[in-house]
CSV table of C-alpha atoms in Angstrom, one decimal:
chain,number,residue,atom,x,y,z
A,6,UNK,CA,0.0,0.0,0.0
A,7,UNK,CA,1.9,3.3,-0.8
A,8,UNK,CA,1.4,6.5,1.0
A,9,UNK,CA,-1.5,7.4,-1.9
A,10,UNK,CA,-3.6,4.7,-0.8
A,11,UNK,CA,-3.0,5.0,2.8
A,12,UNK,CA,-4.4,8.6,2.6
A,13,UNK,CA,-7.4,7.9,0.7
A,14,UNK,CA,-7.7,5.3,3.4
A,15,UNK,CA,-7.7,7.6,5.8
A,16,UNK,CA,-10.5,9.8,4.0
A,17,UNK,CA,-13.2,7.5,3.7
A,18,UNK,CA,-12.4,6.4,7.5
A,19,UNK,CA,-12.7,10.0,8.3
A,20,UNK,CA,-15.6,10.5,5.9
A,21,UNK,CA,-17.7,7.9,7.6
A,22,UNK,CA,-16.9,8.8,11.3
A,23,UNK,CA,-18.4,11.9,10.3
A,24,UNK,CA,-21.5,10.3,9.0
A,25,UNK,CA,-21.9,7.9,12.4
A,26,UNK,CA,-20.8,10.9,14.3
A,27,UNK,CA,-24.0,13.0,13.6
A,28,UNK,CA,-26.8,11.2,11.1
A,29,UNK,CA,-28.4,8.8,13.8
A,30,UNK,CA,-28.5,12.0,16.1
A,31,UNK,CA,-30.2,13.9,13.3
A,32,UNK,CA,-34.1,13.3,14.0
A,33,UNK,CA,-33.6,14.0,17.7
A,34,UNK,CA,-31.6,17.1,16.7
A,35,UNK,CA,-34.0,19.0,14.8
A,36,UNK,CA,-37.5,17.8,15.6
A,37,UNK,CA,-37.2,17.8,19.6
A,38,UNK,CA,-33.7,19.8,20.5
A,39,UNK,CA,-34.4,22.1,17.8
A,40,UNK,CA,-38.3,22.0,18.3
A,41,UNK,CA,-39.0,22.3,14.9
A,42,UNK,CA,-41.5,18.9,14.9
A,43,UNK,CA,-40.9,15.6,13.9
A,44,UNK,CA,-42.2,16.6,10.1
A,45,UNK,CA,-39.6,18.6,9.2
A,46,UNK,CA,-37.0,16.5,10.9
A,47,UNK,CA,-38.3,13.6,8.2
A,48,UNK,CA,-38.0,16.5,5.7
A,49,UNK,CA,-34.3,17.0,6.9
A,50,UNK,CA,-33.9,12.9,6.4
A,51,UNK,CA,-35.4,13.3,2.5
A,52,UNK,CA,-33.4,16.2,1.9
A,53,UNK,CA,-30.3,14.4,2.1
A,54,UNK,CA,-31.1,12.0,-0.5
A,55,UNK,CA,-32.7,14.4,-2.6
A,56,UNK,CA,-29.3,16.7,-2.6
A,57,UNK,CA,-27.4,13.4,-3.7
A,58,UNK,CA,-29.5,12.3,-6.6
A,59,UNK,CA,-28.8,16.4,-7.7
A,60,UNK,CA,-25.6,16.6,-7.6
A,61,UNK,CA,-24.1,12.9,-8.1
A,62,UNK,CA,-25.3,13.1,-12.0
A,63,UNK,CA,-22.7,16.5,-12.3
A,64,UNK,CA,-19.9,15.1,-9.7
A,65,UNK,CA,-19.5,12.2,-12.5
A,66,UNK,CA,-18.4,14.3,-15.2
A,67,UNK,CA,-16.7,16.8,-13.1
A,68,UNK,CA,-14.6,13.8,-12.1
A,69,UNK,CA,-13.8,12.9,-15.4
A,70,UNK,CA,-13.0,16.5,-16.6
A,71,UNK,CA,-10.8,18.0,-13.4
A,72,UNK,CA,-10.0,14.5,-11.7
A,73,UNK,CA,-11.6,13.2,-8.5
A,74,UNK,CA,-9.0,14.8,-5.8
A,75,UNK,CA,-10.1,18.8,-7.0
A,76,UNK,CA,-13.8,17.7,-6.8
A,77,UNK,CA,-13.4,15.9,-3.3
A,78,UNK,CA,-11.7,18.9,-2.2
A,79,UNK,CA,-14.8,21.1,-2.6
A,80,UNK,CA,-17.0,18.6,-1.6
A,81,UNK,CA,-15.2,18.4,2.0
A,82,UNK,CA,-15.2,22.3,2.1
A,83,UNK,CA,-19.3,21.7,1.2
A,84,UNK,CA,-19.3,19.5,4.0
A,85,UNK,CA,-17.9,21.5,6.3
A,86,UNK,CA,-20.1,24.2,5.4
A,87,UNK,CA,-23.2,22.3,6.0
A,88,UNK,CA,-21.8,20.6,9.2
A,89,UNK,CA,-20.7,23.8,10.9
A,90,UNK,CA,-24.6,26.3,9.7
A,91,UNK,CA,-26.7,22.8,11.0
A,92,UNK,CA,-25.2,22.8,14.6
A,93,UNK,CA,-25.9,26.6,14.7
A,94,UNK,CA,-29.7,26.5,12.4
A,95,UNK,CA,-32.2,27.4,14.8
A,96,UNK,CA,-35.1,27.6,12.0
A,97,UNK,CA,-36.6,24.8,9.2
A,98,UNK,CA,-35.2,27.5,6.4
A,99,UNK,CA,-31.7,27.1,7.5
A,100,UNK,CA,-31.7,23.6,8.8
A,101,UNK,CA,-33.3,22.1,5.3
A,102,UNK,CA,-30.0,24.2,3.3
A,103,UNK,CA,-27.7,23.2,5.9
A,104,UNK,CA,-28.7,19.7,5.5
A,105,UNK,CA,-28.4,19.7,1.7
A,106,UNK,CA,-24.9,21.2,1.9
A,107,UNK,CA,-23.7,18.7,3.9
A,108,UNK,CA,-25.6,15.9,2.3
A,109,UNK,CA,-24.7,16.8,-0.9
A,110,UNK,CA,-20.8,16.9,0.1
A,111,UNK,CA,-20.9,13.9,1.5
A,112,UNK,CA,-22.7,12.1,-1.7
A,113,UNK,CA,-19.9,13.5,-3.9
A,114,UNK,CA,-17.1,11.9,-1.3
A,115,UNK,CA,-18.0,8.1,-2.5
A,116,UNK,CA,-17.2,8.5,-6.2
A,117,UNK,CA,-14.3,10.6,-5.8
A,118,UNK,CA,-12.7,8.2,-3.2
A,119,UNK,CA,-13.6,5.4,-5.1
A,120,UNK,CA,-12.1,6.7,-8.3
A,121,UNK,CA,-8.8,7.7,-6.4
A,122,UNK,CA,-9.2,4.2,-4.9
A,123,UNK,CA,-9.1,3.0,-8.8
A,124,UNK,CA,-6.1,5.4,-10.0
A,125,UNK,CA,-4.0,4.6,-7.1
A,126,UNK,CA,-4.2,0.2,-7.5
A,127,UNK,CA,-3.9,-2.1,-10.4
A,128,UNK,CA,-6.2,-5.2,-11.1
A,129,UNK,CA,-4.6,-7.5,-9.1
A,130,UNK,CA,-4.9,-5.1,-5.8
A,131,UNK,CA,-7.9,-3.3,-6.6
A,132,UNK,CA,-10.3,-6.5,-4.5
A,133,UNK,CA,-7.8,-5.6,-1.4
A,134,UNK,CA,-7.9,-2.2,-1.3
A,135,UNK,CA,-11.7,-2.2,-1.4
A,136,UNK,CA,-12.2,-4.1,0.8
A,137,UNK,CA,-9.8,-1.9,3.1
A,138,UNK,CA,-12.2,0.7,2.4
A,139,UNK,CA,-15.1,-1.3,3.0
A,140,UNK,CA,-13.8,-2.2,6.6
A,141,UNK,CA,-12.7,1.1,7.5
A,142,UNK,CA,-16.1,2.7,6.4
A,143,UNK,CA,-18.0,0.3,9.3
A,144,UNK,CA,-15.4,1.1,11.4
A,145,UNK,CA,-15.5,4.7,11.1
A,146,UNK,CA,-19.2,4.7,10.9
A,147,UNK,CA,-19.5,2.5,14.4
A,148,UNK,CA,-16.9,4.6,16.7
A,149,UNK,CA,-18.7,7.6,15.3
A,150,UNK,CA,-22.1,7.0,16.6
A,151,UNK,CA,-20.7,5.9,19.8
A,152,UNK,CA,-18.6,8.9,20.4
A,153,UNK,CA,-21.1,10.5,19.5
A,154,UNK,CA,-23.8,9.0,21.5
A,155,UNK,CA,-21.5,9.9,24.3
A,156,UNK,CA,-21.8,13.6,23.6
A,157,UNK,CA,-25.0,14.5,22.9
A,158,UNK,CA,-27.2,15.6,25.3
A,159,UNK,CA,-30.6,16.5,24.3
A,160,UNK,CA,-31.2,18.9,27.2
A,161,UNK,CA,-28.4,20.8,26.0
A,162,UNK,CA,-28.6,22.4,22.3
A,163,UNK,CA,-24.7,23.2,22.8
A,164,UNK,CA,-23.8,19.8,23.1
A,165,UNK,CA,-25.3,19.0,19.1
A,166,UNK,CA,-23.8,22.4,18.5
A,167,UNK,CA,-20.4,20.9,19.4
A,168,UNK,CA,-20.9,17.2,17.6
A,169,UNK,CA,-21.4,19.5,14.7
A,170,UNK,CA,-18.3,21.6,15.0
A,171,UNK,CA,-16.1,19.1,15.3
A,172,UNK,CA,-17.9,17.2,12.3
A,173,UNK,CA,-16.6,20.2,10.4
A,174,UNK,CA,-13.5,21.0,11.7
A,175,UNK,CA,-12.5,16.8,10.7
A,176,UNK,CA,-13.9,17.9,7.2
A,177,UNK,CA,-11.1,21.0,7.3
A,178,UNK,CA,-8.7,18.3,8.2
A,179,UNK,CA,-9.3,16.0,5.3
A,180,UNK,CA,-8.9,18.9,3.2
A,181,UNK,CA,-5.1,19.6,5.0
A,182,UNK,CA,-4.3,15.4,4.3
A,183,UNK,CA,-5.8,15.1,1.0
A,184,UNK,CA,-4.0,18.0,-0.5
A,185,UNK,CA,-0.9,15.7,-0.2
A,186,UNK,CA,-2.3,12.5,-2.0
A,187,UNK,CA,-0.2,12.3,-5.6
A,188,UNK,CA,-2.1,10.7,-7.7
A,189,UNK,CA,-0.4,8.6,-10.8
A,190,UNK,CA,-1.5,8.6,-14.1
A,191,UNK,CA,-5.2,6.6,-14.6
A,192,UNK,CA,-4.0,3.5,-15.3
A,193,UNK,CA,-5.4,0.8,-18.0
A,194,UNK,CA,-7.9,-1.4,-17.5
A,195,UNK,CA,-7.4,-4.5,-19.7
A,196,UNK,CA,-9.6,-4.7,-21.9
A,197,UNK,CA,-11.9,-1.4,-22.3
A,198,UNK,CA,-12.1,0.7,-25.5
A,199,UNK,CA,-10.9,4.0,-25.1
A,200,UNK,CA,-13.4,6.7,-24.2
A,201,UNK,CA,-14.4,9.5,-26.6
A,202,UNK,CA,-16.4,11.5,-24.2
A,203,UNK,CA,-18.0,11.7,-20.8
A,204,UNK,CA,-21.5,11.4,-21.7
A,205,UNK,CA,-24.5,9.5,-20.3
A,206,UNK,CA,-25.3,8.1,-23.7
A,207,UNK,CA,-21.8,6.3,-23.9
A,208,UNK,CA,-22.7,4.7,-20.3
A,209,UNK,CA,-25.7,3.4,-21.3
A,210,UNK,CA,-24.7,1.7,-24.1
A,211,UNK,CA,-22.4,-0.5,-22.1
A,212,UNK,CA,-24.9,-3.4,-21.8
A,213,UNK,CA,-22.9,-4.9,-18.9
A,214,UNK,CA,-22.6,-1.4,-17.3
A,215,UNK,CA,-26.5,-1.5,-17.5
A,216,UNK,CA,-27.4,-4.5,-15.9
A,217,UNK,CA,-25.1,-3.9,-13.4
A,218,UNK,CA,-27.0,-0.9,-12.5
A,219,UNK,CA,-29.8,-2.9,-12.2
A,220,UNK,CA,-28.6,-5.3,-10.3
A,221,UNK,CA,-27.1,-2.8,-7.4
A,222,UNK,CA,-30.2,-1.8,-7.3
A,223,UNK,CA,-31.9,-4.4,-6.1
A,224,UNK,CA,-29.0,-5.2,-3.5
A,225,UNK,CA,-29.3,-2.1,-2.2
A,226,UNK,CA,-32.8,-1.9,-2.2
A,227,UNK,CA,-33.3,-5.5,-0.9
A,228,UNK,CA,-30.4,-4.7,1.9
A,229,UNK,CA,-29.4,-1.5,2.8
A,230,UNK,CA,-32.3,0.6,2.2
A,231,UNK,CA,-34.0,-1.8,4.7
A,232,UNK,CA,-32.0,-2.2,7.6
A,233,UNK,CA,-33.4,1.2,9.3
A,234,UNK,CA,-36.7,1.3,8.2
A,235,UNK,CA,-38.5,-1.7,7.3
A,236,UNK,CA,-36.9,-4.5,8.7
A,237,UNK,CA,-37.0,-2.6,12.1
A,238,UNK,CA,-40.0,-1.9,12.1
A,239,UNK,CA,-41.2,-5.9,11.1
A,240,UNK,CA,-38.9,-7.1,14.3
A,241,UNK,CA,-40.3,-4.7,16.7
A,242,UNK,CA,-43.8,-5.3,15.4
A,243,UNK,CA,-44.0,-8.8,14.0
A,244,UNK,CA,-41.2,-10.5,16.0
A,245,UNK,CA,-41.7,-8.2,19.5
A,246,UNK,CA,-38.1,-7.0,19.4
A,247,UNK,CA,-36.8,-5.1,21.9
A,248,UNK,CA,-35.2,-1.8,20.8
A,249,UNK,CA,-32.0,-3.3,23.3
A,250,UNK,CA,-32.1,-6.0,21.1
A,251,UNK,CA,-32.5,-4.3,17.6
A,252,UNK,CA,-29.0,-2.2,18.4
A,253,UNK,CA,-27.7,-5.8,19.1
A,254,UNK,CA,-28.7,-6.9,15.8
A,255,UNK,CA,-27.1,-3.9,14.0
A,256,UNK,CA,-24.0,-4.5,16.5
A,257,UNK,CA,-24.0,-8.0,15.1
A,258,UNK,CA,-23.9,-7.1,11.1
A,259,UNK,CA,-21.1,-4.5,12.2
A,260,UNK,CA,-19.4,-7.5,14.0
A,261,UNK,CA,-19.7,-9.6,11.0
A,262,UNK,CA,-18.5,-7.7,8.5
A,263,UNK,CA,-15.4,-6.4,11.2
A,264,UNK,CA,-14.4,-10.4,11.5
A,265,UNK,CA,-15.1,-11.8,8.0
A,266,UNK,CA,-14.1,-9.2,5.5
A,267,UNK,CA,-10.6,-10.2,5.1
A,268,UNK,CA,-11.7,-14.2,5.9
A,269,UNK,CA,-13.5,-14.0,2.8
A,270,UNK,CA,-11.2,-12.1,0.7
A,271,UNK,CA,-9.2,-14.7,-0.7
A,272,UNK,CA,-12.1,-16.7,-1.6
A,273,UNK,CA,-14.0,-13.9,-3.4
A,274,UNK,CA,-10.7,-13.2,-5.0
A,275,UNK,CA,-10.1,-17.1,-6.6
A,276,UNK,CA,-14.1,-16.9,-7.7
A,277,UNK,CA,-16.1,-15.2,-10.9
A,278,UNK,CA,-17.5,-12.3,-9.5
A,279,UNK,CA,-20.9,-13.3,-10.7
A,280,UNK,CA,-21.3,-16.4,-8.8
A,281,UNK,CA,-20.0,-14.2,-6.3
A,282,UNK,CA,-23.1,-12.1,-6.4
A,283,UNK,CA,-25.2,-14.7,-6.9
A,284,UNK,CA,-24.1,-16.4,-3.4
A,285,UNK,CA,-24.8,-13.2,-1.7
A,286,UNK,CA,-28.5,-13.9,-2.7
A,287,UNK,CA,-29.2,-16.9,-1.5
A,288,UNK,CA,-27.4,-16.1,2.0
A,289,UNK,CA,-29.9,-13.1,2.5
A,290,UNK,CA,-32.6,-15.3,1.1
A,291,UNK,CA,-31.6,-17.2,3.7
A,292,UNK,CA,-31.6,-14.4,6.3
A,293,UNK,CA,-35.0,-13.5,4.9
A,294,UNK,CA,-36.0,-16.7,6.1
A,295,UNK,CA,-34.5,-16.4,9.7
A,296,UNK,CA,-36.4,-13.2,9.8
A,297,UNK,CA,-39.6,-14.8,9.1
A,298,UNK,CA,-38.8,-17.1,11.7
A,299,UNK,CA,-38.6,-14.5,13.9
A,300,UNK,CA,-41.9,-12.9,13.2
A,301,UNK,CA,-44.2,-15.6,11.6
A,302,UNK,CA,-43.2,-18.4,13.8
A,303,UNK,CA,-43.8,-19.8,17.3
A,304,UNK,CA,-41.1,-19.8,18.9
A,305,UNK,CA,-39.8,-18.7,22.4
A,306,UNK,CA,-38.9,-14.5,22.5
A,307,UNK,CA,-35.6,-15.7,22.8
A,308,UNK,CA,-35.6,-17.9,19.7
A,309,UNK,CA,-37.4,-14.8,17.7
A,310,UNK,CA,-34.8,-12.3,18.9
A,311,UNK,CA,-32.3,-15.1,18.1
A,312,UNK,CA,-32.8,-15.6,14.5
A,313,UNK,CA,-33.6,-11.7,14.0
A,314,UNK,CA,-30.0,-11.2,15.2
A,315,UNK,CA,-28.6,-13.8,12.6
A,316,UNK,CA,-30.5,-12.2,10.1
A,317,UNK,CA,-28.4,-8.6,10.3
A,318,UNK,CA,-25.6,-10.8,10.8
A,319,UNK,CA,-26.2,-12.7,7.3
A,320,UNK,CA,-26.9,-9.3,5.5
A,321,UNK,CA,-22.9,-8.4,7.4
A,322,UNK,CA,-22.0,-11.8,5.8
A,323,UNK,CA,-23.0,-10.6,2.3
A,324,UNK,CA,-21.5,-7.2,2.0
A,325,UNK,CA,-18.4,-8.6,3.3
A,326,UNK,CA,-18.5,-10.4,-0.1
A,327,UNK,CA,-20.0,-7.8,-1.6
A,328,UNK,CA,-17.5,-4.9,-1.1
A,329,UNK,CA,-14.4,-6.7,-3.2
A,330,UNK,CA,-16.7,-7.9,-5.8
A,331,UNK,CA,-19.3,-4.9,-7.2
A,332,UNK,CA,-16.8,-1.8,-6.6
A,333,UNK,CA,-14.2,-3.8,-8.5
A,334,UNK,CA,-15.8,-4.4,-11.2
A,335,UNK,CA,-17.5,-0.9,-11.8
A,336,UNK,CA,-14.3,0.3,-12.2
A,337,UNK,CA,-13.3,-3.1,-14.8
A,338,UNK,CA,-15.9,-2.0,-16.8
A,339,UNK,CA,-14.7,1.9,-17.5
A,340,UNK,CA,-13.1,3.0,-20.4
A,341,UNK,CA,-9.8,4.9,-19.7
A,342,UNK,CA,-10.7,7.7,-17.9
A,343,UNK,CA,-14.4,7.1,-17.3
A,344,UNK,CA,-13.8,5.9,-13.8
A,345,UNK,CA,-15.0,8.5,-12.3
A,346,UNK,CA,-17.9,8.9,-14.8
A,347,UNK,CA,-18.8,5.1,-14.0
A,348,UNK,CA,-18.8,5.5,-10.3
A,349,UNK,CA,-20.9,8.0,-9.9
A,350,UNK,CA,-23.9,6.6,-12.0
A,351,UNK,CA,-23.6,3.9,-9.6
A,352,UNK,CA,-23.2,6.1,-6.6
A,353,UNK,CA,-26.6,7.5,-8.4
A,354,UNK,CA,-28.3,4.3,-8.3
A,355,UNK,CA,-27.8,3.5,-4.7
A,356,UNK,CA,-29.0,6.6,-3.6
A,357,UNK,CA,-32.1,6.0,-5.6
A,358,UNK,CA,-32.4,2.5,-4.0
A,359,UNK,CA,-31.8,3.8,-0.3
A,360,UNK,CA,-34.6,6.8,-1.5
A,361,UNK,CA,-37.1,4.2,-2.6
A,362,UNK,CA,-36.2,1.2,-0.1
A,363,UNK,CA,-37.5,3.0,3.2
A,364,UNK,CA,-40.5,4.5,1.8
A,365,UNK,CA,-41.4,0.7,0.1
A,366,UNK,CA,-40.2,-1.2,3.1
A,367,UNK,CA,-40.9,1.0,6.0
A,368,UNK,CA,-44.9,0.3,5.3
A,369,UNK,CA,-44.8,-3.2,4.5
A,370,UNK,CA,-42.5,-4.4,7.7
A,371,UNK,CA,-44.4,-2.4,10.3
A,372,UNK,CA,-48.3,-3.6,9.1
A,373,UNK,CA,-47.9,-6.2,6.2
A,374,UNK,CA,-45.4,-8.9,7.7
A,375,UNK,CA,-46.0,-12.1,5.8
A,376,UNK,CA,-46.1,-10.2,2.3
A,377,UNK,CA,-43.1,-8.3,3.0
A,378,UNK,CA,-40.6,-11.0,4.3
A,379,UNK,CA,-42.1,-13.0,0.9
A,380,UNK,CA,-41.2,-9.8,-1.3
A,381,UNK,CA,-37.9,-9.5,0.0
A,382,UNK,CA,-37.0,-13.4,-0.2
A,383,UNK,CA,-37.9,-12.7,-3.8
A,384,UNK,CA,-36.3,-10.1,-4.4
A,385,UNK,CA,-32.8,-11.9,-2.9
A,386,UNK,CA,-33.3,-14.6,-5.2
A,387,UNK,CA,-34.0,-12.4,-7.8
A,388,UNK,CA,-30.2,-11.3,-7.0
A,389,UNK,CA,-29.0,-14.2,-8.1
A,390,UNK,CA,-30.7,-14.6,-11.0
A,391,UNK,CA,-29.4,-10.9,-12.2
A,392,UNK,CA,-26.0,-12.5,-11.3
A,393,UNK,CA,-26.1,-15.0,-13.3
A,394,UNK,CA,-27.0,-13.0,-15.9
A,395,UNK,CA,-24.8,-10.5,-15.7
A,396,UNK,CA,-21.8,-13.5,-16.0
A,397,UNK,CA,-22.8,-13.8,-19.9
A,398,UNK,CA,-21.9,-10.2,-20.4
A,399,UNK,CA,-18.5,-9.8,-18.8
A,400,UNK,CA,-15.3,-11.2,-20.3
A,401,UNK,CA,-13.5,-13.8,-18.4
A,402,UNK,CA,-11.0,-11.2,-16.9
A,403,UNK,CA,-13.4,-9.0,-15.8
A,404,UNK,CA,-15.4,-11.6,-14.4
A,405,UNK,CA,-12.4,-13.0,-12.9
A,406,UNK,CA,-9.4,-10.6,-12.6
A,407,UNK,CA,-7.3,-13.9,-11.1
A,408,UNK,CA,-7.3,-15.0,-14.7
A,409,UNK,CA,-5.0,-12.5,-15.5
A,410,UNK,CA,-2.2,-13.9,-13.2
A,411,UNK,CA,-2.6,-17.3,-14.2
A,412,UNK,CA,-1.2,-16.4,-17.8
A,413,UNK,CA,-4.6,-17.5,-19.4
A,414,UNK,CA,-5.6,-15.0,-22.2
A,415,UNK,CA,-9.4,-14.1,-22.4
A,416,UNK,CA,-10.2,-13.6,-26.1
A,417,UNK,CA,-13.8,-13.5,-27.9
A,418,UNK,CA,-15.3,-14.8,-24.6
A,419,UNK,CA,-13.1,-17.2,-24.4
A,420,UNK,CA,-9.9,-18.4,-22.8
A,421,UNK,CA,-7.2,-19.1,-25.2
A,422,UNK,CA,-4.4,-22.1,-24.4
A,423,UNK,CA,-2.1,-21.7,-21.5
A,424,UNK,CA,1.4,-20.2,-22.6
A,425,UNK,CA,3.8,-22.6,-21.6
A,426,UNK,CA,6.9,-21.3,-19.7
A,427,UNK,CA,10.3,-21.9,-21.4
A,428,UNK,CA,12.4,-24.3,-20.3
């Protein structure tokens, strides 16, 4: 890892502490501390999805055309901006544009880390160092809520005001460590045509590109955009789960992904990436299952809470798979240059997914609880099937980079004869 990497490391570590240092507190903050009423704190919530699906369309090409470090410069300063006005908004005028400065900062961080990410490793470390980021995104995102949960009082406005401040002043920091990164020149991914321009036209022409889209879409939607909102609401309502034991269970996926990340490297690495995938599916299929154990069965409380637990704990299981596999390969399937042009569509469509997930899921867990644990357990098998499919549109490298180092050539979809070594 040279000292590039290890910086950009240290971003999205830094980057997600902020976000578990002041997003669970967010709701409290504004509806009750603020006393502006628990409609527009929900407003506050939207508004930060809203400002990424804005500006993540632009932050794409303004990658491609000034490179990703200039564009994640301003984005921190954003940030900061919106960090530092929230924790001193007392009214829903500046609170709703302090919120969509700093979520709109924060969307544009993932792309332009992820393409620096990209610039900075080669195919054969590019799994590795993503799933360094992965890690130290949960990591960052865990010991920020809990400092912060320390903090906060919600008797005292001041003591928001200060989780704020010093959300901003890490913001100003990144700025001071990633003006030193050095990025090398982009280099070439095996394999891709050469880009003629950063359109969205060009994007959606790559058929693989496409239905990879798709298929993020549903992981996110069938995962992430669940885990606070619908499939909370089904344990506490369906299942009787104890809000004690619902932090357990997101303790638990945390936990998970903390102890199998780089357990399951090397296997992800030695495997097509669309079987990959498609494994993923049937483990939250099966964790759909253990949640309908929880809530449709008739079991002891302790069973129920039980198998709710090993559900978040599956869903851990999966993204520790997930997180050398999909990233990987959105940047495999660029063109030269296009990196950053590639990662923020898909930045775009989990956004979209985590928008549509909630407001889906959020109804169905907390009143419809047979049909939704059904929708979902289809909609994890339907992952694998996407999978699957996606496999016939990738070339054997970019399905499996580890071809690359075994000296087998992929050709017209197919491998060509092993070179033999001289004698």
């Amino acid at each position: 890892m040279g000292a590039a990497m290890r910086r950009i490391h240290v971003g999205n570590a830094l980057s997600a502490f902020g976000l578990g240092f002041t997003v669970p507190f967010l709701y409290v903050y504004v509806a009750q501390v603020r006393g502006l009423g628990s409609m527009t704190a929900g407003i506050v919530l939207a508004v930060f999805a809203v400002a990424a699906l804005v500006v993540l369309p632009f932050a794409g090409r303004a990658i491609v055309r000034r490179g990703p470090l200039p564009v994640l410069l301003v984005a921190l300063g954003t940030a900061s901006v919106g960090a530092l006005s929230l924790g001193l908004a007392n009214s829903a005028t500046t609170v709703l544009l302090s919120a969509a400065a700093l979520g709109a900062g924060q969307a544009v961080m993932s792309p332009a880390l992820a393409t620096m990410i990209v610039d900075c490793s080669s195919a054969d470390t590019r799994s590795r160092a993503f799933a360094t980021q992965f890690f130290l995104q949960n990591l960052g995102l865990g010991v920020g809520g809990l400092i912060g949960g320390h903090i906060v009082d919600t008797s005292r406005a001041s003591s928001f005001t200060l989780l704020f401040s010093i959300e901003a002043a890490m913001f100003l920091l990144l700025v001071v460590i990633m003006s030193t990164v050095r990025l090398p020149h982009t280099p070439k991914v095996e394999g891709a045509p050469q880009a003629k321009g950063g359109s969205w036209k060009q994007l959606l022409g790559n058929r693989a590109m496409v239905q990879l889209s798709v298929l993020g879409f549903v992981l996110f939607f069938a995962c992430y955009g669940q885990f606070e909102s619908g499939l909370s609401a089904y344990g506490v309502e369906a299942a009787g789960i104890s809000t004690s034991a619902l932090g357990t269970a997101m303790a638990a996926n945390t936990a998970m992904i903390v102890v199998a990340q780089f357990a399951v490297l090397k296997f992800v690495e030695r495997r097509k990436r669309s079987r990959v995938i498609a494994a993923v599916g049937l483990i939250w299929a099966v964790a759909w299952l253990a949640a309908g154990y929880a809530g449709l069965g008739h079991g002891s409380q302790t069973m129920a809470t039980a198998a709710f637990v090993s559900t978040y704990a599956l869903f851990g299981l999966g993204e520790a798979m997930l997180s050398p596999t999909v990233a990987p390969l959105v940047a495999d399937l660029a063109p030269v240059g296009m990196a950053g042009q590639y990662n923020s569509a898909f930045a775009l469509v989990k956004q979209l997914a985590l928008a549509v997930g909630p407001a889906v899921g959020g109804p169905m867990g907390a009143s419809l609880h047979g049909p939704y644990v059904v929708t979902f357990l289809l909609f994890s098998l339907g992952i694998t099937y996407l999978a699957i499919r996606l496999g016939r549109q990738l070339t054997p490298v970019q399905n499996q980079p580890s071809l690359a180092r075994s000296r087998v050539v992929a050709q017209g979809g197919a491998p060509a004869e092993p070179v033999r070594a001289a004698a």
